[in-house]
């Protein structure tokens, strides 16, 4: 069955304009960029067969973000069960580990209050305007601005604190 070129182009344009926001929503749930990208891709894969119906919605991107959020929660539940099974079955294999900067940022984000973390992730990583973040969060724009300001200040302090600890630890090991 052939797909109309304009339908394909319309979906491609939709994908391009909404991708970063969908990844940001999934990242806000998972805290892992790679997993968030996989989840977002799956959400778009599910949206494509429904595209004709989705175009009738007021906000088709909201459907995709909701699908991504549900997929993220489902993945989290499956991974929790899998980890429990693996911990009973065998010792986990060591891996190379993630980038230290990504670890520091992820840890610092995890220490922020949930509202501030979501605002920062949606605005800075998802590249959403404050107005859109306020709509998603269901609160006034001023509240989002305050969360962003407080969150950035706290994040800067947490990242400085982490780099000081690392530097102190390195200096102490050389002595």
PDB file of C-alpha atoms in Angstrom:
ATOM      1  CA  UNK A   1       0.000   0.000   0.000  1.00  0.00           C
ATOM      2  CA  UNK A   2       1.516   3.314  -1.087  1.00  0.00           C
ATOM      3  CA  UNK A   3       1.571   6.277   1.264  1.00  0.00           C
ATOM      4  CA  UNK A   4       0.684   9.701  -0.090  1.00  0.00           C
ATOM      5  CA  UNK A   5       3.855  11.833  -0.352  1.00  0.00           C
ATOM      6  CA  UNK A   6       2.182  14.826   1.323  1.00  0.00           C
ATOM      7  CA  UNK A   7       1.106  12.652   4.293  1.00  0.00           C
ATOM      8  CA  UNK A   8       4.666  11.409   4.673  1.00  0.00           C
ATOM      9  CA  UNK A   9       6.063  14.949   4.411  1.00  0.00           C
ATOM     10  CA  UNK A  10       3.519  16.220   6.937  1.00  0.00           C
ATOM     11  CA  UNK A  11       4.522  13.529   9.428  1.00  0.00           C
ATOM     12  CA  UNK A  12       8.224  14.192   8.804  1.00  0.00           C
ATOM     13  CA  UNK A  13       7.734  17.882   9.524  1.00  0.00           C
ATOM     14  CA  UNK A  14       5.746  17.025  12.661  1.00  0.00           C
ATOM     15  CA  UNK A  15       8.524  14.668  13.767  1.00  0.00           C
ATOM     16  CA  UNK A  16      11.238  17.278  13.221  1.00  0.00           C
ATOM     17  CA  UNK A  17       9.418  20.020  15.134  1.00  0.00           C
ATOM     18  CA  UNK A  18       8.305  17.877  18.093  1.00  0.00           C
ATOM     19  CA  UNK A  19      11.238  15.459  18.540  1.00  0.00           C
ATOM     20  CA  UNK A  20      13.199  17.406  21.163  1.00  0.00           C
ATOM     21  CA  UNK A  21      10.124  18.038  23.304  1.00  0.00           C
ATOM     22  CA  UNK A  22       9.154  14.387  23.233  1.00  0.00           C
ATOM     23  CA  UNK A  23      12.674  13.338  24.225  1.00  0.00           C
ATOM     24  CA  UNK A  24      12.638  15.902  27.035  1.00  0.00           C
ATOM     25  CA  UNK A  25       9.394  14.503  28.435  1.00  0.00           C
ATOM     26  CA  UNK A  26      10.760  10.961  28.321  1.00  0.00           C
ATOM     27  CA  UNK A  27      14.029  12.145  29.869  1.00  0.00           C
ATOM     28  CA  UNK A  28      12.136  13.833  32.690  1.00  0.00           C
ATOM     29  CA  UNK A  29      10.706  10.405  33.559  1.00  0.00           C
ATOM     30  CA  UNK A  30      13.737   8.182  32.901  1.00  0.00           C
ATOM     31  CA  UNK A  31      16.697  10.406  33.701  1.00  0.00           C
ATOM     32  CA  UNK A  32      18.617   8.664  30.895  1.00  0.00           C
ATOM     33  CA  UNK A  33      19.048  10.377  27.538  1.00  0.00           C
ATOM     34  CA  UNK A  34      19.635   7.205  25.511  1.00  0.00           C
ATOM     35  CA  UNK A  35      16.549   5.535  26.943  1.00  0.00           C
ATOM     36  CA  UNK A  36      14.536   8.718  26.404  1.00  0.00           C
ATOM     37  CA  UNK A  37      15.533   8.816  22.719  1.00  0.00           C
ATOM     38  CA  UNK A  38      14.590   5.141  22.278  1.00  0.00           C
ATOM     39  CA  UNK A  39      11.242   5.747  23.950  1.00  0.00           C
ATOM     40  CA  UNK A  40      10.537   8.824  21.838  1.00  0.00           C
ATOM     41  CA  UNK A  41      11.321   6.853  18.693  1.00  0.00           C
ATOM     42  CA  UNK A  42       8.887   4.145  19.768  1.00  0.00           C
ATOM     43  CA  UNK A  43       6.195   6.759  20.427  1.00  0.00           C
ATOM     44  CA  UNK A  44       6.587   8.117  16.881  1.00  0.00           C
ATOM     45  CA  UNK A  45       6.541   4.586  15.504  1.00  0.00           C
ATOM     46  CA  UNK A  46       3.183   4.127  17.204  1.00  0.00           C
ATOM     47  CA  UNK A  47       1.930   7.506  15.970  1.00  0.00           C
ATOM     48  CA  UNK A  48       2.649   6.877  12.272  1.00  0.00           C
ATOM     49  CA  UNK A  49      -0.083   4.250  11.667  1.00  0.00           C
ATOM     50  CA  UNK A  50      -2.554   6.555  13.469  1.00  0.00           C
ATOM     51  CA  UNK A  51      -1.388   9.728  11.743  1.00  0.00           C
ATOM     52  CA  UNK A  52      -4.620  10.354   9.843  1.00  0.00           C
ATOM     53  CA  UNK A  53      -6.625  10.236  13.084  1.00  0.00           C
ATOM     54  CA  UNK A  54      -4.009  12.186  15.050  1.00  0.00           C
ATOM     55  CA  UNK A  55      -4.103  15.112  12.624  1.00  0.00           C
ATOM     56  CA  UNK A  56      -7.713  15.701  13.708  1.00  0.00           C
ATOM     57  CA  UNK A  57      -6.552  16.246  17.322  1.00  0.00           C
ATOM     58  CA  UNK A  58      -6.018  19.761  18.685  1.00  0.00           C
ATOM     59  CA  UNK A  59      -2.462  18.810  19.656  1.00  0.00           C
ATOM     60  CA  UNK A  60      -1.116  15.593  18.076  1.00  0.00           C
ATOM     61  CA  UNK A  61       2.221  16.217  19.821  1.00  0.00           C
ATOM     62  CA  UNK A  62       0.475  15.811  23.184  1.00  0.00           C
ATOM     63  CA  UNK A  63      -0.606  12.320  22.118  1.00  0.00           C
ATOM     64  CA  UNK A  64       2.996  11.439  21.226  1.00  0.00           C
ATOM     65  CA  UNK A  65       4.351  12.889  24.496  1.00  0.00           C
ATOM     66  CA  UNK A  66       1.719  10.956  26.469  1.00  0.00           C
ATOM     67  CA  UNK A  67       2.653   7.762  24.612  1.00  0.00           C
ATOM     68  CA  UNK A  68       6.327   8.401  25.371  1.00  0.00           C
ATOM     69  CA  UNK A  69       5.590   8.988  29.050  1.00  0.00           C
ATOM     70  CA  UNK A  70       3.598   5.764  29.289  1.00  0.00           C
ATOM     71  CA  UNK A  71       6.333   3.849  27.475  1.00  0.00           C
ATOM     72  CA  UNK A  72       8.925   5.274  29.881  1.00  0.00           C
ATOM     73  CA  UNK A  73       6.932   4.164  32.903  1.00  0.00           C
ATOM     74  CA  UNK A  74       6.383   0.739  31.380  1.00  0.00           C
ATOM     75  CA  UNK A  75      10.089   0.404  30.585  1.00  0.00           C
ATOM     76  CA  UNK A  76      10.969   1.400  34.139  1.00  0.00           C
ATOM     77  CA  UNK A  77       8.663  -1.305  35.519  1.00  0.00           C
ATOM     78  CA  UNK A  78      10.085  -3.957  33.175  1.00  0.00           C
ATOM     79  CA  UNK A  79      13.664  -3.012  34.009  1.00  0.00           C
ATOM     80  CA  UNK A  80      12.923  -3.179  37.723  1.00  0.00           C
ATOM     81  CA  UNK A  81      11.601  -6.738  37.327  1.00  0.00           C
ATOM     82  CA  UNK A  82      14.547  -7.673  35.074  1.00  0.00           C
ATOM     83  CA  UNK A  83      17.092  -6.290  37.551  1.00  0.00           C
ATOM     84  CA  UNK A  84      15.500  -8.262  40.359  1.00  0.00           C
ATOM     85  CA  UNK A  85      15.661 -11.426  38.253  1.00  0.00           C
ATOM     86  CA  UNK A  86      19.264 -10.825  37.203  1.00  0.00           C
ATOM     87  CA  UNK A  87      20.389 -10.090  40.729  1.00  0.00           C
ATOM     88  CA  UNK A  88      19.008 -13.456  41.770  1.00  0.00           C
ATOM     89  CA  UNK A  89      20.378 -15.256  38.710  1.00  0.00           C
ATOM     90  CA  UNK A  90      23.967 -14.095  38.282  1.00  0.00           C
ATOM     91  CA  UNK A  91      26.495 -11.401  38.965  1.00  0.00           C
ATOM     92  CA  UNK A  92      26.157  -8.424  36.611  1.00  0.00           C
ATOM     93  CA  UNK A  93      28.933  -7.880  34.095  1.00  0.00           C
ATOM     94  CA  UNK A  94      30.936  -4.692  34.640  1.00  0.00           C
ATOM     95  CA  UNK A  95      30.665  -2.007  31.984  1.00  0.00           C
ATOM     96  CA  UNK A  96      32.854   0.927  31.002  1.00  0.00           C
ATOM     97  CA  UNK A  97      30.624   3.412  32.746  1.00  0.00           C
ATOM     98  CA  UNK A  98      29.097   6.661  31.560  1.00  0.00           C
ATOM     99  CA  UNK A  99      30.745   9.997  30.893  1.00  0.00           C
ATOM    100  CA  UNK A 100      31.706  11.619  34.236  1.00  0.00           C
ATOM    101  CA  UNK A 101      30.155  14.964  33.229  1.00  0.00           C
ATOM    102  CA  UNK A 102      26.855  13.267  32.344  1.00  0.00           C
ATOM    103  CA  UNK A 103      26.926  11.447  35.677  1.00  0.00           C
ATOM    104  CA  UNK A 104      27.556  14.688  37.554  1.00  0.00           C
ATOM    105  CA  UNK A 105      24.714  16.446  35.743  1.00  0.00           C
ATOM    106  CA  UNK A 106      22.317  13.537  36.229  1.00  0.00           C
ATOM    107  CA  UNK A 107      23.147  13.312  39.940  1.00  0.00           C
ATOM    108  CA  UNK A 108      22.771  17.054  40.373  1.00  0.00           C
ATOM    109  CA  UNK A 109      19.423  17.032  38.529  1.00  0.00           C
ATOM    110  CA  UNK A 110      18.232  14.134  40.699  1.00  0.00           C
ATOM    111  CA  UNK A 111      18.936  16.190  43.841  1.00  0.00           C
ATOM    112  CA  UNK A 112      16.702  19.053  42.706  1.00  0.00           C
ATOM    113  CA  UNK A 113      13.041  19.160  43.709  1.00  0.00           C
ATOM    114  CA  UNK A 114      10.929  17.392  41.075  1.00  0.00           C
ATOM    115  CA  UNK A 115       9.192  20.575  39.910  1.00  0.00           C
ATOM    116  CA  UNK A 116      12.496  22.383  39.351  1.00  0.00           C
ATOM    117  CA  UNK A 117      14.030  19.360  37.605  1.00  0.00           C
ATOM    118  CA  UNK A 118      11.069  19.024  35.227  1.00  0.00           C
ATOM    119  CA  UNK A 119      11.127  22.745  34.429  1.00  0.00           C
ATOM    120  CA  UNK A 120      14.875  22.671  33.698  1.00  0.00           C
ATOM    121  CA  UNK A 121      14.703  19.509  31.605  1.00  0.00           C
ATOM    122  CA  UNK A 122      11.685  20.628  29.595  1.00  0.00           C
ATOM    123  CA  UNK A 123      12.977  24.175  29.046  1.00  0.00           C
ATOM    124  CA  UNK A 124      16.711  23.615  28.533  1.00  0.00           C
ATOM    125  CA  UNK A 125      17.005  20.049  27.265  1.00  0.00           C
ATOM    126  CA  UNK A 126      13.607  19.959  25.555  1.00  0.00           C
ATOM    127  CA  UNK A 127      14.017  23.461  24.185  1.00  0.00           C
ATOM    128  CA  UNK A 128      10.451  24.353  25.166  1.00  0.00           C
ATOM    129  CA  UNK A 129       9.492  27.967  25.720  1.00  0.00           C
ATOM    130  CA  UNK A 130       8.417  28.941  29.238  1.00  0.00           C
ATOM    131  CA  UNK A 131       4.815  29.260  28.058  1.00  0.00           C
ATOM    132  CA  UNK A 132       4.761  25.650  26.830  1.00  0.00           C
ATOM    133  CA  UNK A 133       6.390  24.358  30.023  1.00  0.00           C
ATOM    134  CA  UNK A 134       3.723  26.226  32.023  1.00  0.00           C
ATOM    135  CA  UNK A 135       0.995  24.626  29.919  1.00  0.00           C
ATOM    136  CA  UNK A 136       2.444  21.134  30.398  1.00  0.00           C
ATOM    137  CA  UNK A 137       2.927  21.657  34.126  1.00  0.00           C
ATOM    138  CA  UNK A 138      -0.484  23.309  34.542  1.00  0.00           C
ATOM    139  CA  UNK A 139       0.764  26.409  36.331  1.00  0.00           C
ATOM    140  CA  UNK A 140       1.417  30.098  35.586  1.00  0.00           C
ATOM    141  CA  UNK A 141       4.453  31.185  33.568  1.00  0.00           C
ATOM    142  CA  UNK A 142       5.762  33.105  36.588  1.00  0.00           C
ATOM    143  CA  UNK A 143       5.872  29.876  38.572  1.00  0.00           C
ATOM    144  CA  UNK A 144       7.919  28.208  35.838  1.00  0.00           C
ATOM    145  CA  UNK A 145      10.290  31.198  35.720  1.00  0.00           C
ATOM    146  CA  UNK A 146      10.765  30.940  39.475  1.00  0.00           C
ATOM    147  CA  UNK A 147      11.370  27.185  39.252  1.00  0.00           C
ATOM    148  CA  UNK A 148      13.912  27.728  36.493  1.00  0.00           C
ATOM    149  CA  UNK A 149      15.722  30.434  38.423  1.00  0.00           C
ATOM    150  CA  UNK A 150      15.832  28.465  41.660  1.00  0.00           C
ATOM    151  CA  UNK A 151      16.678  25.248  39.849  1.00  0.00           C
ATOM    152  CA  UNK A 152      19.561  26.804  37.900  1.00  0.00           C
ATOM    153  CA  UNK A 153      20.987  28.327  41.075  1.00  0.00           C
ATOM    154  CA  UNK A 154      20.719  25.044  42.948  1.00  0.00           C
ATOM    155  CA  UNK A 155      22.119  23.108  39.991  1.00  0.00           C
ATOM    156  CA  UNK A 156      25.114  25.443  39.713  1.00  0.00           C
ATOM    157  CA  UNK A 157      25.830  24.968  43.407  1.00  0.00           C
ATOM    158  CA  UNK A 158      25.488  21.204  43.162  1.00  0.00           C
ATOM    159  CA  UNK A 159      27.777  21.027  40.131  1.00  0.00           C
ATOM    160  CA  UNK A 160      30.369  23.283  41.811  1.00  0.00           C
ATOM    161  CA  UNK A 161      30.148  21.135  44.935  1.00  0.00           C
ATOM    162  CA  UNK A 162      30.716  17.986  42.862  1.00  0.00           C
ATOM    163  CA  UNK A 163      33.745  19.430  41.044  1.00  0.00           C
ATOM    164  CA  UNK A 164      35.246  20.594  44.348  1.00  0.00           C
ATOM    165  CA  UNK A 165      34.851  17.117  45.807  1.00  0.00           C
ATOM    166  CA  UNK A 166      36.466  15.546  42.759  1.00  0.00           C
ATOM    167  CA  UNK A 167      39.349  18.022  42.811  1.00  0.00           C
ATOM    168  CA  UNK A 168      39.855  17.599  46.565  1.00  0.00           C
ATOM    169  CA  UNK A 169      39.838  13.828  46.146  1.00  0.00           C
ATOM    170  CA  UNK A 170      42.441  13.967  43.363  1.00  0.00           C
ATOM    171  CA  UNK A 171      44.705  16.338  45.249  1.00  0.00           C
ATOM    172  CA  UNK A 172      44.451  14.189  48.355  1.00  0.00           C
ATOM    173  CA  UNK A 173      45.429  11.046  46.446  1.00  0.00           C
ATOM    174  CA  UNK A 174      48.591  12.705  45.027  1.00  0.00           C
ATOM    175  CA  UNK A 175      49.899  13.743  48.449  1.00  0.00           C
TER     176      UNK A 175
END
